[in-house]
CSV table of C-alpha atoms in Angstrom, one decimal:
chain,number,residue,atom,x,y,z
A,1,MET,CA,57.2,-6.4,73.5
A,2,SER,CA,59.6,-8.6,70.9
A,3,ASP,CA,57.2,-12.3,71.5
A,4,PHE,CA,54.3,-9.0,70.2
A,5,PHE,CA,56.0,-9.5,67.0
A,6,GLU,CA,57.6,-12.4,67.1
A,7,GLY,CA,56.9,-15.0,64.3
A,8,ALA,CA,54.0,-13.0,63.1
A,9,SER,CA,53.6,-11.7,59.1
A,10,ALA,CA,53.9,-7.7,59.4
A,11,ALA,CA,49.8,-7.9,58.3
A,12,GLU,CA,49.5,-9.6,62.1
A,13,VAL,CA,51.4,-7.0,63.4
A,14,ARG,CA,49.6,-4.8,61.7
A,15,GLU,CA,46.1,-6.5,63.0
A,16,ARG,CA,47.9,-6.9,66.3
A,17,LEU,CA,48.6,-3.0,66.3
A,18,ALA,CA,44.6,-1.5,64.4
A,19,VAL,CA,43.5,-3.7,67.7
A,20,GLN,CA,45.9,-2.8,70.8
A,21,VAL,CA,45.5,1.7,68.6
A,22,GLU,CA,41.5,0.9,69.2
A,23,GLN,CA,41.3,-0.3,72.8
A,24,ALA,CA,43.2,2.1,73.9
A,25,GLN,CA,41.1,5.3,71.9
A,26,ARG,CA,37.3,3.5,73.4
A,27,ARG,CA,39.8,3.8,77.2
A,28,ALA,CA,40.7,6.6,76.6
A,29,GLU,CA,37.1,8.1,76.1
A,30,ALA,CA,35.9,6.1,78.4
A,31,ALA,CA,38.1,8.2,80.7
A,32,THR,CA,36.4,11.2,80.0
A,33,ALA,CA,33.0,10.0,79.9
A,34,VAL,CA,33.9,9.1,83.6
A,35,ARG,CA,35.6,12.2,84.3
A,36,VAL,CA,32.4,14.0,83.9
A,37,GLU,CA,30.6,11.8,85.9
A,38,ILE,CA,32.3,12.0,89.1
A,39,GLU,CA,32.7,15.7,87.8
A,40,ALA,CA,29.2,16.1,87.9
A,41,VAL,CA,28.6,14.2,91.9
A,42,ARG,CA,27.1,15.7,94.6
A,43,GLU,CA,26.7,14.5,98.4
A,44,GLN,CA,24.4,15.5,100.9
A,45,ALA,CA,23.8,13.7,104.7
A,46,THR,CA,22.4,15.0,107.4
A,47,SER,CA,22.8,15.8,110.6
A,48,PRO,CA,21.5,13.3,113.4
A,49,ARG,CA,18.6,15.6,114.8
A,50,ARG,CA,18.0,17.1,110.9
A,51,GLU,CA,19.8,20.6,112.5
A,52,LEU,CA,22.0,20.7,108.7
A,53,THR,CA,21.6,19.8,105.6
A,54,VAL,CA,25.6,19.8,103.9
A,55,THR,CA,26.5,19.3,100.6
A,56,VAL,CA,30.0,18.4,99.1
A,57,ASP,CA,31.3,17.9,95.5
A,58,SER,CA,33.3,14.5,94.4
A,59,SER,CA,36.6,16.0,95.5
A,60,GLY,CA,34.9,17.0,99.3
A,61,ARG,CA,34.2,20.3,98.8
A,62,LEU,CA,31.9,22.0,99.8
A,63,ILE,CA,29.2,23.1,98.3
A,64,ASP,CA,26.1,23.8,100.3
A,65,VAL,CA,24.8,24.2,103.5
A,66,ALA,CA,21.2,24.5,104.8
A,67,LEU,CA,20.1,25.1,108.3
A,68,THR,CA,17.1,25.2,110.5
A,69,ASP,CA,15.2,27.1,113.3
A,70,ALA,CA,17.6,24.3,115.5
A,71,GLY,CA,20.7,24.6,113.8
A,72,LEU,CA,20.7,29.0,114.9
A,73,GLN,CA,19.9,27.8,118.3
A,74,LEU,CA,23.1,26.0,118.3
A,75,GLY,CA,26.3,27.2,120.0
A,76,ALA,CA,28.8,28.5,117.6
A,77,ARG,CA,31.1,25.7,119.2
A,78,ALA,CA,28.6,23.1,118.3
A,79,LEU,CA,27.8,24.2,115.7
A,80,GLY,CA,30.5,23.8,114.2
A,81,ARG,CA,31.0,21.1,115.2
A,82,MET,CA,28.1,20.1,113.6
A,83,ILE,CA,28.9,21.1,109.7
A,84,VAL,CA,32.5,19.6,110.1
A,85,ASP,CA,30.9,15.9,111.6
A,86,THR,CA,28.0,16.2,109.0
A,87,SER,CA,30.4,17.4,106.2
A,88,VAL,CA,32.6,14.1,107.0
A,89,LYS,CA,29.9,11.7,105.9
A,90,ALA,CA,29.3,14.0,103.0
A,91,GLN,CA,33.3,13.5,101.9
A,92,GLN,CA,33.1,9.4,102.4
A,93,ALA,CA,29.5,9.1,100.2
A,94,ALA,CA,31.8,11.4,98.1
A,95,GLY,CA,34.4,9.5,97.6
A,96,ALA,CA,32.4,6.6,97.3
A,97,ARG,CA,30.6,7.2,95.0
A,98,ALA,CA,33.5,8.2,92.5
A,99,ALA,CA,36.1,5.4,93.4
A,100,ARG,CA,32.2,2.9,92.2
A,101,ILE,CA,32.2,5.1,89.0
A,102,ALA,CA,35.9,5.1,88.2
A,103,ALA,CA,35.0,0.8,89.1
A,104,ASP,CA,31.8,0.3,86.9
A,105,ALA,CA,33.8,1.8,84.1
A,106,PHE,CA,37.4,0.1,84.4
A,107,GLY,CA,36.6,-2.7,86.6
A,108,GLU,CA,37.8,-3.1,90.6
A,109,ASP,CA,41.5,-4.6,89.8
A,110,ASP,CA,42.4,-1.0,87.5
A,111,PRO,CA,44.7,0.5,89.3
A,112,ALA,CA,43.6,3.9,87.6
A,113,VAL,CA,40.7,3.3,90.4
A,114,ALA,CA,43.5,1.7,92.6
A,115,HIS,CA,44.7,4.7,92.8
A,116,LEU,CA,41.9,7.3,92.7
A,117,ARG,CA,40.6,4.5,96.1
A,118,SER,CA,44.8,6.1,97.2
A,119,GLU,CA,43.7,9.8,96.4
A,120,ILE,CA,40.7,9.5,97.9
A,121,GLU,CA,42.2,7.9,102.3
A,122,ALA,CA,45.1,10.3,100.9
A,123,ARG,CA,41.9,12.9,101.5
A,124,ALA,CA,39.7,11.6,104.7
A,125,PRO,CA,39.2,12.8,108.0
A,126,LYS,CA,41.8,11.7,110.2
A,127,ALA,CA,41.3,9.1,113.0
A,128,ASP,CA,39.2,12.3,115.3
A,129,GLY,CA,37.1,13.5,112.0
A,130,LEU,CA,38.4,16.7,112.5
A,131,PRO,CA,41.6,17.8,108.7
A,132,ASP,CA,44.1,19.2,109.2
A,133,GLY,CA,44.0,22.3,110.3
A,134,ILE,CA,41.0,22.1,112.3
A,135,GLU,CA,40.9,22.1,116.1
A,136,TYR,CA,38.1,23.1,118.5
A,137,ARG,CA,38.5,24.2,121.5
């Protein structure tokens, strides 16, 4: 930080500080806009044979499940599994879209984008496709 002021007149220091304040204000405004845009994300996924469609929000929370008559003909176990599998696809799409929104606003290499991507990855379902705490018997 000492280099910031070294050899600079008071007017130059004020100008540098003003530029930094303006940059910080623009970034804060962009962060607010990104948050609003990410909160509005909704993604859908449909099962392979179109028995059901799920909708999730940007955090992966299940918003809606729409079943067809074919979906209602499945047994409880198969239907439950299909809801989870289809939700995982929608959650992945929502996470990818949120990360794209942030990267478009701040750049791919921005630390905030990297943090968001790591949070999305940490929430991702495990290798078996099931979120923690869910098992099928």
